[in-house]
């Protein structure tokens, strides 16, 4: 199948007798976005911006990584690129953001990735802006985490995504830029710190592919 053939509607099962909603082997829970926005803002108030950001980067990473595992294990895509491109598609189906890929190149032998795209209707930017004025930094932390987790699981090597453009800093929409860890400089230090535990697990899980 092509990435665009993916349909989350067909993959979600509602078991109302048990109170279980699942996407393949993952349990899903549906929350109102305002409730997540409230939780996010309270973490900012209690812990400060930096710690809250790290938590949401990690929260997103876990989500993206888990979605990738379900996609790779339960669907047969025509190509590896379709498997990677299914990330922005399921992210969109989940109602988190509308994700449209722009540039993509992957060199698995060298362990390199460059993947960019446009995010519109980010729920996280929307929530952030309902509490805060636009600032200097991108704010779609869980989205960046998600993209990083998905891409890392795909490449089987650490990949970091940062938003060069974000509504949270006054731009009209958001954009993601994913690159293998070596391609980033100091600007990715906080992200490396946030994901370090995950990156160690990736190295343990696929030692032969490194
Ligand atoms: Zn954003």
PDB file of C-alpha atoms and ligand atoms in Angstrom:
ATOM      1  CA  UNK A   1       0.000   0.000   0.000  1.00  0.00           C
ATOM      2  CA  UNK A   2       0.980   3.609  -0.459  1.00  0.00           C
ATOM      3  CA  UNK A   3       1.318   5.906   2.538  1.00  0.00           C
ATOM      4  CA  UNK A   4      -1.739   7.823   1.357  1.00  0.00           C
ATOM      5  CA  UNK A   5      -3.834   4.609   1.401  1.00  0.00           C
ATOM      6  CA  UNK A   6      -3.583   4.475   5.183  1.00  0.00           C
ATOM      7  CA  UNK A   7      -6.934   4.917   6.894  1.00  0.00           C
ATOM      8  CA  UNK A   8      -6.966   5.104  10.680  1.00  0.00           C
ATOM      9  CA  UNK A   9     -10.721   4.524  10.735  1.00  0.00           C
ATOM     10  CA  UNK A  10     -10.122   0.924   9.631  1.00  0.00           C
ATOM     11  CA  UNK A  11      -7.365   0.372  12.193  1.00  0.00           C
ATOM     12  CA  UNK A  12      -9.191   1.559  15.312  1.00  0.00           C
ATOM     13  CA  UNK A  13     -11.348  -0.879  17.269  1.00  0.00           C
ATOM     14  CA  UNK A  14     -13.827   0.259  19.878  1.00  0.00           C
ATOM     15  CA  UNK A  15     -14.646  -2.369  22.502  1.00  0.00           C
ATOM     16  CA  UNK A  16     -17.316  -0.603  24.529  1.00  0.00           C
ATOM     17  CA  UNK A  17     -18.017  -3.701  26.636  1.00  0.00           C
ATOM     18  CA  UNK A  18     -14.490  -3.541  28.034  1.00  0.00           C
ATOM     19  CA  UNK A  19     -13.838   0.190  27.771  1.00  0.00           C
ATOM     20  CA  UNK A  20     -10.908  -0.462  25.477  1.00  0.00           C
ATOM     21  CA  UNK A  21     -10.095   1.424  22.293  1.00  0.00           C
ATOM     22  CA  UNK A  22      -7.153   0.118  20.329  1.00  0.00           C
ATOM     23  CA  UNK A  23      -5.075   0.833  17.249  1.00  0.00           C
ATOM     24  CA  UNK A  24      -3.598  -2.562  16.398  1.00  0.00           C
ATOM     25  CA  UNK A  25      -1.651  -3.501  19.583  1.00  0.00           C
ATOM     26  CA  UNK A  26      -1.687  -0.031  21.151  1.00  0.00           C
ATOM     27  CA  UNK A  27      -4.355   1.109  23.584  1.00  0.00           C
ATOM     28  CA  UNK A  28      -5.683   4.550  22.701  1.00  0.00           C
ATOM     29  CA  UNK A  29      -7.313   7.035  25.027  1.00  0.00           C
ATOM     30  CA  UNK A  30      -9.247  10.019  23.732  1.00  0.00           C
ATOM     31  CA  UNK A  31      -8.814  13.302  25.576  1.00  0.00           C
ATOM     32  CA  UNK A  32     -10.266  16.736  24.947  1.00  0.00           C
ATOM     33  CA  UNK A  33      -7.468  18.955  23.600  1.00  0.00           C
ATOM     34  CA  UNK A  34      -8.320  21.645  26.176  1.00  0.00           C
ATOM     35  CA  UNK A  35      -7.619  19.129  28.943  1.00  0.00           C
ATOM     36  CA  UNK A  36      -4.172  18.382  27.505  1.00  0.00           C
ATOM     37  CA  UNK A  37      -3.606  22.115  27.066  1.00  0.00           C
ATOM     38  CA  UNK A  38      -4.466  22.659  30.733  1.00  0.00           C
ATOM     39  CA  UNK A  39      -2.090  19.895  31.854  1.00  0.00           C
ATOM     40  CA  UNK A  40       0.638  21.342  29.630  1.00  0.00           C
ATOM     41  CA  UNK A  41       0.165  24.828  31.023  1.00  0.00           C
ATOM     42  CA  UNK A  42       0.133  23.617  34.613  1.00  0.00           C
ATOM     43  CA  UNK A  43       3.419  21.800  34.027  1.00  0.00           C
ATOM     44  CA  UNK A  44       4.863  25.053  32.662  1.00  0.00           C
ATOM     45  CA  UNK A  45       3.654  26.921  35.763  1.00  0.00           C
ATOM     46  CA  UNK A  46       4.994  24.357  38.234  1.00  0.00           C
ATOM     47  CA  UNK A  47       8.216  23.252  36.530  1.00  0.00           C
ATOM     48  CA  UNK A  48       9.121  26.128  34.241  1.00  0.00           C
ATOM     49  CA  UNK A  49       9.309  26.222  30.470  1.00  0.00           C
ATOM     50  CA  UNK A  50      12.451  24.128  30.018  1.00  0.00           C
ATOM     51  CA  UNK A  51      11.384  21.161  32.139  1.00  0.00           C
ATOM     52  CA  UNK A  52       7.870  21.189  30.709  1.00  0.00           C
ATOM     53  CA  UNK A  53       9.348  21.232  27.214  1.00  0.00           C
ATOM     54  CA  UNK A  54      11.529  18.202  27.952  1.00  0.00           C
ATOM     55  CA  UNK A  55       8.514  16.292  29.301  1.00  0.00           C
ATOM     56  CA  UNK A  56       6.430  17.042  26.215  1.00  0.00           C
ATOM     57  CA  UNK A  57       9.284  16.242  23.824  1.00  0.00           C
ATOM     58  CA  UNK A  58       9.587  12.854  25.516  1.00  0.00           C
ATOM     59  CA  UNK A  59       5.820  12.363  25.613  1.00  0.00           C
ATOM     60  CA  UNK A  60       5.681  12.976  21.853  1.00  0.00           C
ATOM     61  CA  UNK A  61       8.712  10.794  21.154  1.00  0.00           C
ATOM     62  CA  UNK A  62       7.124   7.834  22.920  1.00  0.00           C
ATOM     63  CA  UNK A  63       3.920   8.341  20.923  1.00  0.00           C
ATOM     64  CA  UNK A  64       5.700   8.616  17.562  1.00  0.00           C
ATOM     65  CA  UNK A  65       7.919   5.645  18.279  1.00  0.00           C
ATOM     66  CA  UNK A  66       4.917   3.496  19.285  1.00  0.00           C
ATOM     67  CA  UNK A  67       2.933   4.520  16.196  1.00  0.00           C
ATOM     68  CA  UNK A  68       5.856   3.603  13.971  1.00  0.00           C
ATOM     69  CA  UNK A  69       6.051   0.130  15.501  1.00  0.00           C
ATOM     70  CA  UNK A  70       2.347  -0.451  14.855  1.00  0.00           C
ATOM     71  CA  UNK A  71       2.625   0.822  11.286  1.00  0.00           C
ATOM     72  CA  UNK A  72       5.713  -1.211  10.433  1.00  0.00           C
ATOM     73  CA  UNK A  73       4.425  -4.417  12.010  1.00  0.00           C
ATOM     74  CA  UNK A  74       0.827  -4.359  10.796  1.00  0.00           C
ATOM     75  CA  UNK A  75       0.890  -2.812   7.306  1.00  0.00           C
ATOM     76  CA  UNK A  76       2.713  -3.735   4.121  1.00  0.00           C
ATOM     77  CA  UNK A  77       3.849  -0.579   2.379  1.00  0.00           C
ATOM     78  CA  UNK A  78       5.048  -0.523  -1.228  1.00  0.00           C
ATOM     79  CA  UNK A  79       8.363   1.036  -0.241  1.00  0.00           C
ATOM     80  CA  UNK A  80      10.403   2.193   2.722  1.00  0.00           C
ATOM     81  CA  UNK A  81       9.608   5.771   1.764  1.00  0.00           C
ATOM     82  CA  UNK A  82       5.898   4.980   2.006  1.00  0.00           C
ATOM     83  CA  UNK A  83       6.480   3.612   5.494  1.00  0.00           C
ATOM     84  CA  UNK A  84       8.264   6.828   6.501  1.00  0.00           C
ATOM     85  CA  UNK A  85       5.663   9.015   4.797  1.00  0.00           C
ATOM     86  CA  UNK A  86       2.924   7.226   6.722  1.00  0.00           C
ATOM     87  CA  UNK A  87       4.140   9.115   9.826  1.00  0.00           C
ATOM     88  CA  UNK A  88       2.770  12.520   8.802  1.00  0.00           C
ATOM     89  CA  UNK A  89      -0.364  10.745   7.585  1.00  0.00           C
ATOM     90  CA  UNK A  90      -1.245   8.989  10.834  1.00  0.00           C
ATOM     91  CA  UNK A  91      -0.286  12.152  12.750  1.00  0.00           C
ATOM     92  CA  UNK A  92      -2.893  13.972  10.665  1.00  0.00           C
ATOM     93  CA  UNK A  93      -5.516  11.244  11.155  1.00  0.00           C
ATOM     94  CA  UNK A  94      -5.001  11.521  14.915  1.00  0.00           C
ATOM     95  CA  UNK A  95      -6.182  15.121  14.765  1.00  0.00           C
ATOM     96  CA  UNK A  96      -2.948  16.459  16.197  1.00  0.00           C
ATOM     97  CA  UNK A  97      -1.909  18.508  13.184  1.00  0.00           C
ATOM     98  CA  UNK A  98      -2.185  18.562   9.399  1.00  0.00           C
ATOM     99  CA  UNK A  99       1.217  17.374   8.196  1.00  0.00           C
ATOM    100  CA  UNK A 100       2.362  17.848   4.599  1.00  0.00           C
ATOM    101  CA  UNK A 101       5.842  16.578   3.645  1.00  0.00           C
ATOM    102  CA  UNK A 102       8.105  18.832   1.552  1.00  0.00           C
ATOM    103  CA  UNK A 103      11.683  17.566   1.071  1.00  0.00           C
ATOM    104  CA  UNK A 104      12.823  14.056   1.846  1.00  0.00           C
ATOM    105  CA  UNK A 105      16.102  12.236   1.421  1.00  0.00           C
ATOM    106  CA  UNK A 106      17.326   9.176   3.285  1.00  0.00           C
ATOM    107  CA  UNK A 107      20.641   7.382   3.018  1.00  0.00           C
ATOM    108  CA  UNK A 108      20.287   4.341   5.195  1.00  0.00           C
ATOM    109  CA  UNK A 109      23.871   3.186   4.621  1.00  0.00           C
ATOM    110  CA  UNK A 110      25.286   6.474   5.844  1.00  0.00           C
ATOM    111  CA  UNK A 111      22.552   6.759   8.485  1.00  0.00           C
ATOM    112  CA  UNK A 112      21.449  10.130   7.154  1.00  0.00           C
ATOM    113  CA  UNK A 113      18.033  11.695   6.910  1.00  0.00           C
ATOM    114  CA  UNK A 114      16.719  15.079   5.815  1.00  0.00           C
ATOM    115  CA  UNK A 115      12.949  15.409   5.996  1.00  0.00           C
ATOM    116  CA  UNK A 116      10.988  18.648   6.062  1.00  0.00           C
ATOM    117  CA  UNK A 117       7.335  19.579   5.846  1.00  0.00           C
ATOM    118  CA  UNK A 118       4.574  21.944   6.774  1.00  0.00           C
ATOM    119  CA  UNK A 119       2.356  21.623   9.811  1.00  0.00           C
ATOM    120  CA  UNK A 120      -0.937  23.467   9.931  1.00  0.00           C
ATOM    121  CA  UNK A 121      -3.591  23.442  12.660  1.00  0.00           C
ATOM    122  CA  UNK A 122      -1.177  22.240  15.339  1.00  0.00           C
ATOM    123  CA  UNK A 123      -3.308  21.613  18.417  1.00  0.00           C
ATOM    124  CA  UNK A 124      -0.289  22.350  20.576  1.00  0.00           C
ATOM    125  CA  UNK A 125       0.370  25.790  19.052  1.00  0.00           C
ATOM    126  CA  UNK A 126      -3.346  26.501  19.468  1.00  0.00           C
ATOM    127  CA  UNK A 127      -3.249  25.491  23.140  1.00  0.00           C
ATOM    128  CA  UNK A 128      -0.008  27.352  23.814  1.00  0.00           C
ATOM    129  CA  UNK A 129      -1.383  30.547  22.280  1.00  0.00           C
ATOM    130  CA  UNK A 130      -4.545  30.277  24.371  1.00  0.00           C
ATOM    131  CA  UNK A 131      -2.344  30.799  27.457  1.00  0.00           C
ATOM    132  CA  UNK A 132       0.703  32.708  26.171  1.00  0.00           C
ATOM    133  CA  UNK A 133       1.628  35.401  23.690  1.00  0.00           C
ATOM    134  CA  UNK A 134       3.887  34.410  20.770  1.00  0.00           C
ATOM    135  CA  UNK A 135       7.498  34.128  21.944  1.00  0.00           C
ATOM    136  CA  UNK A 136      10.909  33.525  20.399  1.00  0.00           C
ATOM    137  CA  UNK A 137      10.924  29.726  20.516  1.00  0.00           C
ATOM    138  CA  UNK A 138       8.876  27.071  18.701  1.00  0.00           C
ATOM    139  CA  UNK A 139       6.226  25.555  20.950  1.00  0.00           C
ATOM    140  CA  UNK A 140       4.997  22.339  19.317  1.00  0.00           C
ATOM    141  CA  UNK A 141       7.045  20.195  21.657  1.00  0.00           C
ATOM    142  CA  UNK A 142       5.040  16.976  21.505  1.00  0.00           C
ATOM    143  CA  UNK A 143       4.805  17.260  17.708  1.00  0.00           C
ATOM    144  CA  UNK A 144       8.575  17.598  17.388  1.00  0.00           C
ATOM    145  CA  UNK A 145       8.926  14.667  19.770  1.00  0.00           C
ATOM    146  CA  UNK A 146       6.501  12.619  17.710  1.00  0.00           C
ATOM    147  CA  UNK A 147       8.343  13.286  14.456  1.00  0.00           C
ATOM    148  CA  UNK A 148      11.677  12.509  16.120  1.00  0.00           C
ATOM    149  CA  UNK A 149      10.375   9.249  17.580  1.00  0.00           C
ATOM    150  CA  UNK A 150       8.839   8.109  14.311  1.00  0.00           C
ATOM    151  CA  UNK A 151      11.926   8.985  12.276  1.00  0.00           C
ATOM    152  CA  UNK A 152      14.307   7.447  14.818  1.00  0.00           C
ATOM    153  CA  UNK A 153      12.367   4.174  14.780  1.00  0.00           C
ATOM    154  CA  UNK A 154      12.435   4.251  10.967  1.00  0.00           C
ATOM    155  CA  UNK A 155      16.135   5.027  10.569  1.00  0.00           C
ATOM    156  CA  UNK A 156      17.133   2.919  13.588  1.00  0.00           C
ATOM    157  CA  UNK A 157      19.447   5.764  14.438  1.00  0.00           C
ATOM    158  CA  UNK A 158      18.875   8.955  16.441  1.00  0.00           C
ATOM    159  CA  UNK A 159      16.963  11.574  14.470  1.00  0.00           C
ATOM    160  CA  UNK A 160      15.988  14.972  15.840  1.00  0.00           C
ATOM    161  CA  UNK A 161      13.223  17.235  14.582  1.00  0.00           C
ATOM    162  CA  UNK A 162      13.073  20.964  15.264  1.00  0.00           C
ATOM    163  CA  UNK A 163      10.603  23.574  14.032  1.00  0.00           C
ATOM    164  CA  UNK A 164      12.339  26.406  12.152  1.00  0.00           C
ATOM    165  CA  UNK A 165       8.895  27.978  11.752  1.00  0.00           C
ATOM    166  CA  UNK A 166       6.122  27.859  14.378  1.00  0.00           C
ATOM    167  CA  UNK A 167       2.852  29.647  15.058  1.00  0.00           C
ATOM    168  CA  UNK A 168       3.969  29.848  18.664  1.00  0.00           C
ATOM    169  CA  UNK A 169       6.603  32.380  17.639  1.00  0.00           C
ATOM    170  CA  UNK A 170       4.289  34.401  15.458  1.00  0.00           C
ATOM    171  CA  UNK A 171       4.616  32.529  12.147  1.00  0.00           C
ATOM    172  CA  UNK A 172       1.539  31.742  10.051  1.00  0.00           C
ATOM    173  CA  UNK A 173       2.015  27.989  10.264  1.00  0.00           C
ATOM    174  CA  UNK A 174       4.568  25.493  11.621  1.00  0.00           C
ATOM    175  CA  UNK A 175       7.283  23.522   9.820  1.00  0.00           C
ATOM    176  CA  UNK A 176       9.301  20.501  10.822  1.00  0.00           C
ATOM    177  CA  UNK A 177      12.910  19.761   9.943  1.00  0.00           C
ATOM    178  CA  UNK A 178      14.206  16.280  10.764  1.00  0.00           C
ATOM    179  CA  UNK A 179      17.867  15.365  10.495  1.00  0.00           C
ATOM    180  CA  UNK A 180      20.088  12.596  11.844  1.00  0.00           C
ATOM    181  CA  UNK A 181      21.694  13.618  15.116  1.00  0.00           C
ATOM    182  CA  UNK A 182      25.160  14.271  13.650  1.00  0.00           C
ATOM    183  CA  UNK A 183      23.804  16.934  11.294  1.00  0.00           C
ATOM    184  CA  UNK A 184      22.671  19.196  14.145  1.00  0.00           C
ATOM    185  CA  UNK A 185      24.777  21.667  16.072  1.00  0.00           C
ATOM    186  CA  UNK A 186      24.293  23.297  19.463  1.00  0.00           C
ATOM    187  CA  UNK A 187      20.688  24.219  18.690  1.00  0.00           C
ATOM    188  CA  UNK A 188      19.753  20.565  19.270  1.00  0.00           C
ATOM    189  CA  UNK A 189      21.427  20.189  22.689  1.00  0.00           C
ATOM    190  CA  UNK A 190      18.194  20.283  24.686  1.00  0.00           C
ATOM    191  CA  UNK A 191      16.610  17.753  22.331  1.00  0.00           C
ATOM    192  CA  UNK A 192      19.598  15.417  22.643  1.00  0.00           C
ATOM    193  CA  UNK A 193      19.261  15.633  26.414  1.00  0.00           C
ATOM    194  CA  UNK A 194      15.518  14.976  26.274  1.00  0.00           C
ATOM    195  CA  UNK A 195      15.822  11.903  24.056  1.00  0.00           C
ATOM    196  CA  UNK A 196      19.103  10.460  25.342  1.00  0.00           C
ATOM    197  CA  UNK A 197      17.407   7.576  27.144  1.00  0.00           C
ATOM    198  CA  UNK A 198      15.416   6.652  24.026  1.00  0.00           C
ATOM    199  CA  UNK A 199      18.483   6.891  21.806  1.00  0.00           C
ATOM    200  CA  UNK A 200      20.333   4.452  24.045  1.00  0.00           C
ATOM    201  CA  UNK A 201      17.449   1.985  23.717  1.00  0.00           C
ATOM    202  CA  UNK A 202      17.509   2.305  19.921  1.00  0.00           C
ATOM    203  CA  UNK A 203      21.186   1.432  19.909  1.00  0.00           C
ATOM    204  CA  UNK A 204      20.494  -1.601  22.091  1.00  0.00           C
ATOM    205  CA  UNK A 205      17.572  -2.784  20.015  1.00  0.00           C
ATOM    206  CA  UNK A 206      19.256  -2.694  16.616  1.00  0.00           C
ATOM    207  CA  UNK A 207      23.009  -3.072  17.235  1.00  0.00           C
ATOM    208  CA  UNK A 208      23.681  -4.743  13.879  1.00  0.00           C
ATOM    209  CA  UNK A 209      22.189  -1.965  11.791  1.00  0.00           C
ATOM    210  CA  UNK A 210      24.520   0.679  13.143  1.00  0.00           C
TER     211      UNK A 210
HETATM  212 ZN1  LIG B   1       4.530  24.861  15.952  1.00  0.00          ZN
END
